[in-house]
Amino acid sequence: MADSAVQGGAVQRRPVEHVPALPPLVGDYETRRRTFTWAGARAWLQVDVEGHLNMAHEAVDRHATGPLADTVAIRFLSRTAAPTELTYAQLREQSDVVAVALRALGVEAGEAVCTLLPRSPELYLAVLGTLKAGGVYCPLFPAFGPEPVVERLRLGHVRVLVTDSLSYVRKVAPHRGSLPDLEHVLVTDPGEAGAPEGTTAWAAALATGAAAYDPLTFTVAPTRPDDPALLHFTSGTTGKPKGAVHVHEAILAHHVTSEFALDLRPGDVYWCTADPGWVTGTSYGILGPLSCGVTIVTDAADFDARRWYRILQDERVTVLYTAPTALRMLMRAGVGLAREHRFPALRHVVSVGEPLNPEAVVWGIEAFGMPVHDTWWQTETGAIMVSNYPGMPVRPGSMGRPVPGVVVAVLGQGPDGRAEVTDGRVRVLGPDEVGELALRPGWPSMFRAYLDDPDRYAAAFADGWYLSGDLARVDADGYVWFIGRADDVIKSAGHLIGPFEVESALMEHPAVAEVGVIGKPDPLAGQVVKAFVTLKVGHEPTPALARELVAFGRHRLGSVAPREIAFDQALPHTRSGKVMRRLLRARELGLPEGDLSTVETPS
Ligand code: 6R9
């Protein structure tokens, strides 16, 4: 079998006495906090005699030869077609075939393979196949417009992209000339006319893979625990998107936190509503839950409150992982709609991505019969760091307590709002003091680099701490309370938006001289993007131009575009010439304008 296959130089799987799955954590929270160590947990991983470890093997293959082989790993729902399913054994074999197909395209160790796909079987197979081929999986948001897509393909030096015809034709094809690295585009829905010019049908690539696939000799790429496995682009306050790199042993953190914070175990029917382009879609939409041997339910349709309740009820979902925006949309549809349904199987409802209003926590009790549990983490942390774990008394408004193996601190702020570092040292604050939330490095899913940007990576650490960029306080019982962000990054419907990327796109409009964008509070999405625009001489600030700029942004940027435009011929600047978004935001919200010593009033 593949577990013991030897092929010239390729991985030799350790002949393990069969450990079908990573073992469950035991004991209550306090016991786990005291006894859990990452070093101890690493012993659970199936590292072979030569020190090789592969995330896809841990997530899928080790179940596929054990008692869970015929358990449904993923059940795909869609609005238009009947549900389809893949068992763990099928998922193993089909992702092997994808790996063979990708190798046939020359995919090499460490090379990024991108998807721009909705929640479809091809997406999951592309993720696992990439990892098995030794590549680095990199998701893109299907709702992105052409600019963010092309920018990320370029930054990732992406050679292989898996997408659908429409996304390709609209977002990638017109820019192919500026993507010299992009060699292979696999389209999942070639249609009757065949795959668009310059692309290959996914099915054809797979047929090549299947013809060359031999389950007896196939081997998973001989990756090491510290080899790159995942690349997630995230947004900073300045400059280009940051590519956070995660390594194969991150699966250990995905697994432990799926078990600990999401309460997943074999037999569960688990639904993660996260967009597949987001880090949550990878860590908790695919890898963590599979490593726990659950059945994942996934739905290709857009949000629809009635449909969501039907899925929770009819699929007998036991654990739901979602985001505050979705919960607010369910709340808006009224608790009566929830009460038309029954959720006897549901055990745990969990949220991530943005502040969870206390009302939503309490509303969970009315709608589902249980409070919503908040979790906090970031693209950079790769896995949940702070959580209202099951069984813990939830404090509505708090994100919970650090998961076992994670050490947090709150650090004193300097004048720029970030942690103050004096002679290389930070100030660790006491209970209930507000400052920057920091984590002690050492958890396996910590990002190991920002792609091609070592300076930015180094700047994320100080005095032995990872600096999160969030402001928080920790109460005397260790509960962490979110206060806000320490920077200008915008969170809309759970997704980060870099103001710089939005500003740069709007600057390309011929009427625009300068732009500053901020997050404006929104009852549903938490924040929406608002742009303050200075016009070039000769252009009038008319409602028609505002509408034109909204459409211009939408066309280029997709979901991250501004919803609102305000014209302002006197944007405040720092002395170094940057638009002061902090001040724009304070004015928008009617907040104190704070330290104005660095403001330059334009003449
Ligand atoms: C997983 C993910 C990270 C930022 C983070 C913070 C915000 C995440 C939150 C939360 C309040 C929570 N955030 N969870 N804010 N309460 N429970 O969200 O990753 O997209 O990188 O965003 O999201 O500001 O720093 P990412």
mmCIF file of C-alpha atoms in Angstrom, residues 416-594:
data_model
loop_
_atom_site.group_PDB
_atom_site.id
_atom_site.type_symbol
_atom_site.label_atom_id
_atom_site.label_comp_id
_atom_site.label_asym_id
_atom_site.label_seq_id
_atom_site.Cartn_x
_atom_site.Cartn_y
_atom_site.Cartn_z
ATOM 1 C CA ASP A 416 1.263 55.354 17.148
ATOM 2 C CA GLY A 417 -1.107 52.991 18.916
ATOM 3 C CA ARG A 418 1.121 49.928 18.473
ATOM 4 C CA ALA A 419 3.129 48.251 21.260
ATOM 5 C CA GLU A 420 5.880 50.510 22.496
ATOM 6 C CA VAL A 421 9.361 49.030 22.202
ATOM 7 C CA THR A 422 12.127 50.764 24.189
ATOM 8 C CA ASP A 423 15.656 49.403 23.858
ATOM 9 C CA GLY A 424 14.183 46.216 22.471
ATOM 10 C CA ARG A 425 11.875 45.732 25.461
ATOM 11 C CA VAL A 426 8.080 45.868 25.657
ATOM 12 C CA ARG A 427 5.860 46.598 28.668
ATOM 13 C CA VAL A 428 3.537 43.762 29.688
ATOM 14 C CA LEU A 429 0.379 45.262 31.175
ATOM 15 C CA GLY A 430 -1.731 43.963 34.015
ATOM 16 C CA PRO A 431 -5.385 42.832 34.185
ATOM 17 C CA ASP A 432 -7.916 45.059 32.399
ATOM 18 C CA GLU A 433 -5.305 47.438 31.008
ATOM 19 C CA VAL A 434 -5.776 48.130 27.290
ATOM 20 C CA GLY A 435 -2.886 47.621 24.869
ATOM 21 C CA GLU A 436 -1.741 45.568 21.891
ATOM 22 C CA LEU A 437 -2.579 41.881 22.066
ATOM 23 C CA ALA A 438 0.574 39.767 21.714
ATOM 24 C CA LEU A 439 1.309 36.042 21.522
ATOM 25 C CA ARG A 440 4.387 34.080 22.564
ATOM 26 C CA PRO A 441 5.708 32.334 19.395
ATOM 27 C CA GLY A 442 5.965 28.543 19.303
ATOM 28 C CA TRP A 443 2.582 27.232 18.172
ATOM 29 C CA PRO A 444 2.860 25.060 15.024
ATOM 30 C CA SER A 445 0.577 27.106 12.761
ATOM 31 C CA MET A 446 2.423 30.363 13.326
ATOM 32 C CA PHE A 447 3.230 32.019 9.994
ATOM 33 C CA ARG A 448 6.900 31.519 9.140
ATOM 34 C CA ALA A 449 7.294 34.327 6.628
ATOM 35 C CA TYR A 450 5.627 37.052 4.664
ATOM 36 C CA LEU A 451 6.377 36.036 1.101
ATOM 37 C CA ASP A 452 9.454 37.892 -0.214
ATOM 38 C CA ASP A 453 9.230 40.397 2.650
ATOM 39 C CA PRO A 454 11.553 39.517 5.563
ATOM 40 C CA ASP A 455 11.509 43.072 6.922
ATOM 41 C CA ARG A 456 7.777 43.093 7.336
ATOM 42 C CA TYR A 457 7.994 39.702 9.034
ATOM 43 C CA ALA A 458 10.658 40.877 11.447
ATOM 44 C CA ALA A 459 8.575 43.956 12.254
ATOM 45 C CA ALA A 460 5.741 41.724 13.464
ATOM 46 C CA PHE A 461 7.816 40.594 16.452
ATOM 47 C CA ALA A 462 9.379 42.383 19.427
ATOM 48 C CA ASP A 463 11.046 41.214 22.615
ATOM 49 C CA GLY A 464 9.975 37.605 22.057
ATOM 50 C CA TRP A 465 6.340 38.409 21.248
ATOM 51 C CA TYR A 466 4.269 38.308 18.059
ATOM 52 C CA LEU A 467 2.383 41.616 17.835
ATOM 53 C CA SER A 468 -1.167 41.080 16.580
ATOM 54 C CA GLY A 469 -2.115 44.620 15.604
ATOM 55 C CA ASP A 470 -5.288 44.308 17.699
ATOM 56 C CA LEU A 471 -6.047 46.214 20.889
ATOM 57 C CA ALA A 472 -7.473 44.199 23.752
ATOM 58 C CA ARG A 473 -7.630 43.783 27.510
ATOM 59 C CA VAL A 474 -7.456 40.596 29.542
ATOM 60 C CA ASP A 475 -9.563 40.424 32.696
ATOM 61 C CA ALA A 476 -8.483 38.918 36.016
ATOM 62 C CA ASP A 477 -9.909 35.517 34.998
ATOM 63 C CA GLY A 478 -7.978 35.423 31.741
ATOM 64 C CA TYR A 479 -10.873 36.300 29.399
ATOM 65 C CA VAL A 480 -9.732 38.410 26.444
ATOM 66 C CA TRP A 481 -11.851 41.409 25.369
ATOM 67 C CA PHE A 482 -11.437 42.929 21.911
ATOM 68 C CA ILE A 483 -11.161 46.721 21.842
ATOM 69 C CA GLY A 484 -10.308 47.506 18.222
ATOM 70 C CA ARG A 485 -7.508 47.456 15.718
ATOM 71 C CA ALA A 486 -4.289 49.323 16.327
ATOM 72 C CA ASP A 487 -3.990 50.121 12.613
ATOM 73 C CA ASP A 488 -6.110 51.299 9.642
ATOM 74 C CA VAL A 489 -7.018 47.880 8.296
ATOM 75 C CA ILE A 490 -10.742 47.479 7.599
ATOM 76 C CA LYS A 491 -12.857 44.442 8.481
ATOM 77 C CA SER A 492 -15.972 44.096 6.380
ATOM 78 C CA ALA A 493 -18.208 41.045 6.754
ATOM 79 C CA GLY A 494 -15.307 39.293 8.463
ATOM 80 C CA HIS A 495 -12.797 39.937 5.693
ATOM 81 C CA LEU A 496 -9.761 42.186 5.936
ATOM 82 C CA ILE A 497 -9.393 44.987 3.446
ATOM 83 C CA GLY A 498 -6.141 46.870 3.030
ATOM 84 C CA PRO A 499 -6.885 50.589 2.605
ATOM 85 C CA PHE A 500 -3.822 51.049 0.451
ATOM 86 C CA GLU A 501 -4.981 48.541 -2.157
ATOM 87 C CA VAL A 502 -8.356 50.273 -2.456
ATOM 88 C CA GLU A 503 -6.778 53.721 -2.618
ATOM 89 C CA SER A 504 -4.339 52.621 -5.321
ATOM 90 C CA ALA A 505 -7.142 51.291 -7.518
ATOM 91 C CA LEU A 506 -9.216 54.490 -7.210
ATOM 92 C CA MET A 507 -6.162 56.590 -7.986
ATOM 93 C CA GLU A 508 -6.240 55.123 -11.469
ATOM 94 C CA HIS A 509 -9.444 57.000 -12.269
ATOM 95 C CA PRO A 510 -8.598 60.083 -14.335
ATOM 96 C CA ALA A 511 -10.561 62.456 -12.073
ATOM 97 C CA VAL A 512 -8.876 61.362 -8.840
ATOM 98 C CA ALA A 513 -5.929 63.244 -7.355
ATOM 99 C CA GLU A 514 -5.804 61.575 -3.952
ATOM 100 C CA VAL A 515 -7.780 59.128 -1.810
ATOM 101 C CA GLY A 516 -8.045 58.077 1.828
ATOM 102 C CA VAL A 517 -10.258 55.153 2.762
ATOM 103 C CA ILE A 518 -11.660 54.141 6.137
ATOM 104 C CA GLY A 519 -14.016 51.564 7.584
ATOM 105 C CA LYS A 520 -17.384 53.121 8.328
ATOM 106 C CA PRO A 521 -19.568 51.317 10.885
ATOM 107 C CA ASP A 522 -22.357 49.273 9.312
ATOM 108 C CA PRO A 523 -25.099 47.440 11.192
ATOM 109 C CA LEU A 524 -24.781 44.295 9.079
ATOM 110 C CA ALA A 525 -21.210 44.032 7.799
ATOM 111 C CA GLY A 526 -19.576 45.580 10.872
ATOM 112 C CA GLN A 527 -17.774 48.021 8.603
ATOM 113 C CA VAL A 528 -18.023 49.076 4.969
ATOM 114 C CA VAL A 529 -15.392 50.924 2.980
ATOM 115 C CA LYS A 530 -15.826 54.678 2.606
ATOM 116 C CA ALA A 531 -13.474 56.661 0.374
ATOM 117 C CA PHE A 532 -12.604 60.347 0.730
ATOM 118 C CA VAL A 533 -11.532 61.636 -2.658
ATOM 119 C CA THR A 534 -9.693 64.777 -3.727
ATOM 120 C CA LEU A 535 -10.429 65.604 -7.359
ATOM 121 C CA LYS A 536 -8.011 66.873 -9.960
ATOM 122 C CA VAL A 537 -8.487 70.395 -11.236
ATOM 123 C CA GLY A 538 -11.283 70.578 -13.786
ATOM 124 C CA HIS A 539 -13.472 67.872 -12.214
ATOM 125 C CA GLU A 540 -16.669 68.664 -10.350
ATOM 126 C CA PRO A 541 -17.778 66.766 -7.210
ATOM 127 C CA THR A 542 -21.149 65.640 -8.552
ATOM 128 C CA PRO A 543 -23.357 62.731 -7.433
ATOM 129 C CA ALA A 544 -22.878 61.289 -10.929
ATOM 130 C CA LEU A 545 -19.106 61.249 -10.473
ATOM 131 C CA ALA A 546 -19.521 59.629 -7.053
ATOM 132 C CA ARG A 547 -21.630 56.899 -8.644
ATOM 133 C CA GLU A 548 -19.077 56.504 -11.402
ATOM 134 C CA LEU A 549 -16.287 56.061 -8.849
ATOM 135 C CA VAL A 550 -18.273 53.442 -6.943
ATOM 136 C CA ALA A 551 -18.796 51.522 -10.185
ATOM 137 C CA PHE A 552 -15.151 51.976 -11.152
ATOM 138 C CA GLY A 553 -14.035 50.526 -7.817
ATOM 139 C CA ARG A 554 -16.514 47.692 -8.010
ATOM 140 C CA HIS A 555 -15.396 46.708 -11.490
ATOM 141 C CA ARG A 556 -11.708 46.595 -10.567
ATOM 142 C CA LEU A 557 -11.770 45.439 -6.975
ATOM 143 C CA GLY A 558 -14.961 43.410 -6.610
ATOM 144 C CA SER A 559 -16.091 42.862 -3.037
ATOM 145 C CA VAL A 560 -13.426 45.087 -1.438
ATOM 146 C CA ALA A 561 -14.538 48.239 -3.278
ATOM 147 C CA PRO A 562 -15.855 51.327 -1.452
ATOM 148 C CA ARG A 563 -19.609 51.582 -0.972
ATOM 149 C CA GLU A 564 -19.541 55.298 -0.335
ATOM 150 C CA ILE A 565 -17.577 58.220 -1.780
ATOM 151 C CA ALA A 566 -17.143 61.632 -0.171
ATOM 152 C CA PHE A 567 -15.369 64.484 -1.931
ATOM 153 C CA ASP A 568 -12.829 66.369 0.138
ATOM 154 C CA GLN A 569 -10.391 68.880 -1.349
ATOM 155 C CA ALA A 570 -8.451 69.198 1.938
ATOM 156 C CA LEU A 571 -7.552 65.701 3.115
ATOM 157 C CA PRO A 572 -5.429 65.805 6.297
ATOM 158 C CA HIS A 573 -1.832 64.625 5.844
ATOM 159 C CA THR A 574 1.031 63.573 8.064
ATOM 160 C CA ARG A 575 4.212 65.596 7.721
ATOM 161 C CA SER A 576 5.591 62.760 5.631
ATOM 162 C CA GLY A 577 2.726 63.311 3.188
ATOM 163 C CA LYS A 578 0.474 60.343 3.966
ATOM 164 C CA VAL A 579 -3.273 60.779 4.173
ATOM 165 C CA MET A 580 -4.253 60.538 7.864
ATOM 166 C CA ARG A 581 -6.918 57.879 7.813
ATOM 167 C CA ARG A 582 -7.084 57.934 11.618
ATOM 168 C CA LEU A 583 -8.277 61.514 11.511
ATOM 169 C CA LEU A 584 -10.748 60.891 8.687
ATOM 170 C CA ARG A 585 -12.202 58.088 10.733
ATOM 171 C CA ALA A 586 -12.373 60.125 13.936
ATOM 172 C CA ARG A 587 -14.197 62.893 12.061
ATOM 173 C CA GLU A 588 -16.573 60.428 10.424
ATOM 174 C CA LEU A 589 -17.444 58.912 13.788
ATOM 175 C CA GLY A 590 -17.485 62.183 15.697
ATOM 176 C CA LEU A 591 -14.675 60.923 17.946
ATOM 177 C CA PRO A 592 -11.952 63.020 19.572
ATOM 178 C CA GLU A 593 -9.332 63.789 16.957
ATOM 179 C CA GLY A 594 -6.479 62.746 19.247
#
